[in-house]
Amino acid sequence: MRTIETDVAIIGAGTAGMGAYRGAREHTERVLLIESGPYGTTCARVGCMPSKLLIAAAEAAHVVGSAGAFGVQVAGRTVDGEAVMRRVRSERDRFVGFVVETVESWPEAHRLRGHARFTAPGRLQAGDAEVRAGRVVIATGSHPVVPVQWREALGDRLIVNDDVFDWHTLPRSVAVVGAGVIGLELALALARLGVRVRLLGRRERVGPLSDPVVGAKARAIVAAALPFTPNAEHIHVARDGEDVRVECHADGELHVERFDYLLAAAGRAPNVHDLGLEHAGIDLGCGGIPKFDRFTGQCGASPVFIAGDVTAERPLLHEAADAGRIAGDNAGRYPDVRVRPRRAPLAIVFSEPQIMMAGESFAELNARKADIAIGEVGFDDQGRSRVMARNSGHLRVYGERHSGAFLGAEMIGPAAEHIGHLLAWSVQHRLTVQQMLDSPFYHPVVEEGLRSALRQLNRNLQMGPVPVERCLDCGPGA
Ligand SMILES: Cc1cc2nc3c(=O)[nH]c(=O)nc-3n(C[C@H](O)[C@H](O)[C@H](O)COP(=O)(O)OP(=O)(O)OC[C@H]3O[C@@H](n4cnc5c(N)ncnc54)[C@H](O)[C@@H]3O)c2cc1C
């Protein structure tokens, strides 16, 4: 076995690992990026990008299907499953190709293929090499959680998100287990493409939402879009010939249904097992995840750093990229470890309508017993939303009493991806609700709905006037 000596070893060439590589390389040329799977990242290969490609096809189908609301009749609408999946795969391959090109442009001596495992502090075994590293960055990502019994019972009829994007056509029917971000996005997209879908969730949760009012609206919207069991319990699955038989209890009743496939989307677990972390000389916390500081990426005072989905903290692309860069930079400059501020939280679900969470969530504010007031708006009567026939949704905004600081928001509704950005930026720039209201709002836009919610919030903070009902000079339906 050969020995490789390096200043910084990075385990995992995903988004966080690639960011870490760039960060570390600003300090040293002795960097080693270790990858056990194919290059290309979860995001490009089986995550953000292919899922959005499938959703884009679903949106196209929906726009055509709902054109009748505007008096536009489209005859003979069909969804060509093979063409849909061909585009998903070919665009996905294009995105993956760019990532692979980038990694392969890095010096060969900086890259090692193989599954890395700690054998001692600063020592890894990976592929055919023993790696002696001054510092190590763990950026191993996460994997879908699938109950072993389901795999045994269903064989190839049990699928995860990775499998969907390799389909050559659309199936007739799928049971999607898990109404979190991934399950929700895929279930809604497949349903819009004409696949018979049932979405099975637990504890009435929809996506990442924690606000009970927004959550209730989201449940109603999803239930109107597809068969949705938000409180499925005791799910039992079995193979029945070519079918998957799904049995569950909900509201005291037994439900049984058959599908072509069962898509398991009931959560992801960090890739911390089989890494030999017990030999790494670091403290492990809940679920075997190393204890670390999110502002430095450092594990205790050790020369080990961690970044991305493996931390089980905010499993999002931009967070993985930032955390990777911070961890790599600090691994490179170790022991001169620097604190780096993190961005305001922002999460978007590409459901229809979209869901967004910006700043602190309702649950987080409750947990820290924050003294808050709330403003809200429904989108059923909102002017621009009605114009577009996309008038469904609800937004709640949170502000701090006495300071008037804007703290966060949760929403399901039209243009949530854009409103989410405005609100996350407002949190990051520490704006007050009044400062946000003093900013421009065009007419007629969906953001006028946000303004209504902010006005109500300012009033509830005792910092603004009673909002005018159906304010005409604010624009009809604002
Ligand atoms: C279906 C889906 C949709 C998503 N949509 C969005 C979205 O719209 N927006 C968004 O912000 N985020 C989205 N995400 C989340 C986003 O993709 C992740 O947050 C991000 O890709 C995490 O990057 P990472 O570097 O932590 O992990 P990864 O990109 O998974 O990289 C980890 C790498 O480590 C390697 N590895 C693991 N163990 C070892 C080992 N022992 N030795 C060597 N290599 C190892 C793996 O092979 C892998 O290449 C989505 C995820 C999924 C699954």
mmCIF file of N, CA, C and O in Angstrom, residues 52 55 59 180-181 184-186 188-189 192 206-209 218 221-222 348-356 390 411-413 416-417:
data_model
loop_
_atom_site.group_PDB
_atom_site.id
_atom_site.type_symbol
_atom_site.label_atom_id
_atom_site.label_comp_id
_atom_site.label_asym_id
_atom_site.label_seq_id
_atom_site.Cartn_x
_atom_site.Cartn_y
_atom_site.Cartn_z
ATOM 1 N N LYS A 52 -35.502 19.686 -10.178
ATOM 2 C CA LYS A 52 -36.103 20.898 -10.757
ATOM 3 C C LYS A 52 -36.428 20.712 -12.234
ATOM 4 O O LYS A 52 -37.351 21.322 -12.769
ATOM 5 N N ILE A 55 -39.705 19.000 -12.227
ATOM 6 C CA ILE A 55 -40.728 19.970 -11.813
ATOM 7 C C ILE A 55 -41.029 20.942 -12.963
ATOM 8 O O ILE A 55 -42.180 21.340 -13.170
ATOM 9 N N GLU A 59 -44.631 21.714 -14.482
ATOM 10 C CA GLU A 59 -45.208 23.064 -14.588
ATOM 11 C C GLU A 59 -45.741 23.319 -15.989
ATOM 12 O O GLU A 59 -46.806 23.905 -16.165
ATOM 13 N N GLY A 180 -41.853 15.405 3.374
ATOM 14 C CA GLY A 180 -40.819 16.425 3.551
ATOM 15 C C GLY A 180 -40.527 17.074 2.202
ATOM 16 O O GLY A 180 -41.274 16.871 1.232
ATOM 17 N N VAL A 181 -39.433 17.794 2.135
ATOM 18 C CA VAL A 181 -39.142 18.569 0.920
ATOM 19 C C VAL A 181 -39.082 17.661 -0.318
ATOM 20 O O VAL A 181 -39.755 17.912 -1.323
ATOM 21 N N LEU A 184 -42.462 15.793 -1.172
ATOM 22 C CA LEU A 184 -43.483 16.748 -1.626
ATOM 23 C C LEU A 184 -43.204 17.201 -3.059
ATOM 24 O O LEU A 184 -44.101 17.189 -3.922
ATOM 25 N N GLU A 185 -41.959 17.592 -3.315
ATOM 26 C CA GLU A 185 -41.617 18.074 -4.662
ATOM 27 C C GLU A 185 -41.864 16.987 -5.702
ATOM 28 O O GLU A 185 -42.476 17.241 -6.746
ATOM 29 N N LEU A 186 -41.390 15.773 -5.412
ATOM 30 C CA LEU A 186 -41.515 14.710 -6.419
ATOM 31 C C LEU A 186 -42.960 14.265 -6.583
ATOM 32 O O LEU A 186 -43.429 14.038 -7.702
ATOM 33 N N LEU A 188 -45.772 15.973 -6.122
ATOM 34 C CA LEU A 188 -46.560 16.971 -6.860
ATOM 35 C C LEU A 188 -46.175 16.981 -8.341
ATOM 36 O O LEU A 188 -47.039 17.076 -9.215
ATOM 37 N N ALA A 189 -44.875 16.881 -8.603
ATOM 38 C CA ALA A 189 -44.438 16.906 -10.010
ATOM 39 C C ALA A 189 -44.973 15.683 -10.752
ATOM 40 O O ALA A 189 -45.523 15.807 -11.856
ATOM 41 N N ARG A 192 -48.671 15.935 -11.475
ATOM 42 C CA ARG A 192 -48.984 16.868 -12.566
ATOM 43 C C ARG A 192 -48.629 16.293 -13.930
ATOM 44 O O ARG A 192 -49.152 16.736 -14.953
ATOM 45 N N VAL A 206 -46.097 19.248 6.504
ATOM 46 C CA VAL A 206 -45.941 19.451 5.063
ATOM 47 C C VAL A 206 -44.624 20.178 4.841
ATOM 48 O O VAL A 206 -44.446 21.306 5.301
ATOM 49 N N GLY A 207 -43.697 19.534 4.156
ATOM 50 C CA GLY A 207 -42.379 20.138 3.918
ATOM 51 C C GLY A 207 -41.736 20.514 5.241
ATOM 52 O O GLY A 207 -41.942 19.852 6.267
ATOM 53 N N PRO A 208 -40.989 21.612 5.254
ATOM 54 C CA PRO A 208 -40.295 22.000 6.494
ATOM 55 C C PRO A 208 -41.136 22.933 7.362
ATOM 56 O O PRO A 208 -40.660 23.402 8.401
ATOM 57 N N LEU A 209 -42.385 23.225 6.960
ATOM 58 C CA LEU A 209 -43.176 24.249 7.654
ATOM 59 C C LEU A 209 -43.374 23.910 9.129
ATOM 60 O O LEU A 209 -43.671 22.773 9.488
ATOM 61 N N ALA A 218 -51.178 24.695 3.844
ATOM 62 C CA ALA A 218 -50.392 23.831 2.953
ATOM 63 C C ALA A 218 -51.041 22.452 2.844
ATOM 64 O O ALA A 218 -51.128 21.885 1.742
ATOM 65 N N ILE A 221 -53.954 22.685 0.510
ATOM 66 C CA ILE A 221 -53.537 22.858 -0.892
ATOM 67 C C ILE A 221 -53.042 21.534 -1.466
ATOM 68 O O ILE A 221 -53.398 21.144 -2.576
ATOM 69 N N VAL A 222 -52.208 20.845 -0.692
ATOM 70 C CA VAL A 222 -51.646 19.583 -1.194
ATOM 71 C C VAL A 222 -52.759 18.547 -1.369
ATOM 72 O O VAL A 222 -52.806 17.827 -2.371
ATOM 73 N N ILE A 348 -36.322 26.950 0.386
ATOM 74 C CA ILE A 348 -37.423 27.016 -0.589
ATOM 75 C C ILE A 348 -37.786 25.599 -1.012
ATOM 76 O O ILE A 348 -36.899 24.779 -1.246
ATOM 77 N N VAL A 349 -39.075 25.349 -1.084
ATOM 78 C CA VAL A 349 -39.538 24.062 -1.615
ATOM 79 C C VAL A 349 -40.218 24.360 -2.944
ATOM 80 O O VAL A 349 -41.098 25.225 -3.011
ATOM 81 N N PHE A 350 -39.822 23.626 -3.985
ATOM 82 C CA PHE A 350 -40.367 23.890 -5.317
ATOM 83 C C PHE A 350 -41.625 23.061 -5.540
ATOM 84 O O PHE A 350 -41.751 22.330 -6.520
ATOM 85 N N SER A 351 -42.521 23.177 -4.574
ATOM 86 C CA SER A 351 -43.843 22.583 -4.724
ATOM 87 C C SER A 351 -44.672 23.581 -5.544
ATOM 88 O O SER A 351 -44.183 24.631 -5.945
ATOM 89 N N GLU A 352 -45.943 23.265 -5.761
ATOM 90 C CA GLU A 352 -46.806 24.245 -6.439
ATOM 91 C C GLU A 352 -48.060 24.414 -5.606
ATOM 92 O O GLU A 352 -48.828 23.466 -5.489
ATOM 93 N N PRO A 353 -48.302 25.562 -4.981
ATOM 94 C CA PRO A 353 -47.383 26.700 -4.969
ATOM 95 C C PRO A 353 -46.159 26.404 -4.109
ATOM 96 O O PRO A 353 -46.147 25.449 -3.341
ATOM 97 N N GLN A 354 -45.167 27.288 -4.250
ATOM 98 C CA GLN A 354 -43.921 27.060 -3.525
ATOM 99 C C GLN A 354 -44.075 27.335 -2.031
ATOM 100 O O GLN A 354 -44.983 28.054 -1.602
ATOM 101 N N ILE A 355 -43.150 26.764 -1.290
ATOM 102 C CA ILE A 355 -43.067 26.998 0.155
ATOM 103 C C ILE A 355 -41.746 27.695 0.412
ATOM 104 O O ILE A 355 -40.755 27.384 -0.241
ATOM 105 N N MET A 356 -41.734 28.645 1.357
ATOM 106 C CA MET A 356 -40.433 29.212 1.732
ATOM 107 C C MET A 356 -40.399 29.492 3.226
ATOM 108 O O MET A 356 -41.428 29.713 3.862
ATOM 109 N N ARG A 390 -53.322 32.212 -9.708
ATOM 110 C CA ARG A 390 -52.445 31.443 -8.802
ATOM 111 C C ARG A 390 -52.687 31.920 -7.372
ATOM 112 O O ARG A 390 -51.769 32.052 -6.572
ATOM 113 N N MET A 411 -44.154 30.614 4.536
ATOM 114 C CA MET A 411 -45.146 30.894 3.481
ATOM 115 C C MET A 411 -45.356 29.690 2.578
ATOM 116 O O MET A 411 -44.427 28.946 2.293
ATOM 117 N N ILE A 412 -46.598 29.531 2.126
ATOM 118 C CA ILE A 412 -46.880 28.739 0.925
ATOM 119 C C ILE A 412 -47.651 29.674 0.021
ATOM 120 O O ILE A 412 -48.569 30.368 0.474
ATOM 121 N N GLY A 413 -47.246 29.765 -1.229
ATOM 122 C CA GLY A 413 -47.972 30.669 -2.112
ATOM 123 C C GLY A 413 -47.169 31.043 -3.337
ATOM 124 O O GLY A 413 -46.029 30.597 -3.512
ATOM 125 N N ALA A 416 -43.091 32.433 -3.999
ATOM 126 C CA ALA A 416 -42.444 32.295 -2.686
ATOM 127 C C ALA A 416 -40.920 32.301 -2.817
ATOM 128 O O ALA A 416 -40.224 32.766 -1.916
ATOM 129 N N GLU A 417 -40.395 31.786 -3.935
ATOM 130 C CA GLU A 417 -38.926 31.767 -4.056
ATOM 131 C C GLU A 417 -38.367 33.188 -4.060
ATOM 132 O O GLU A 417 -37.278 33.428 -3.535
#
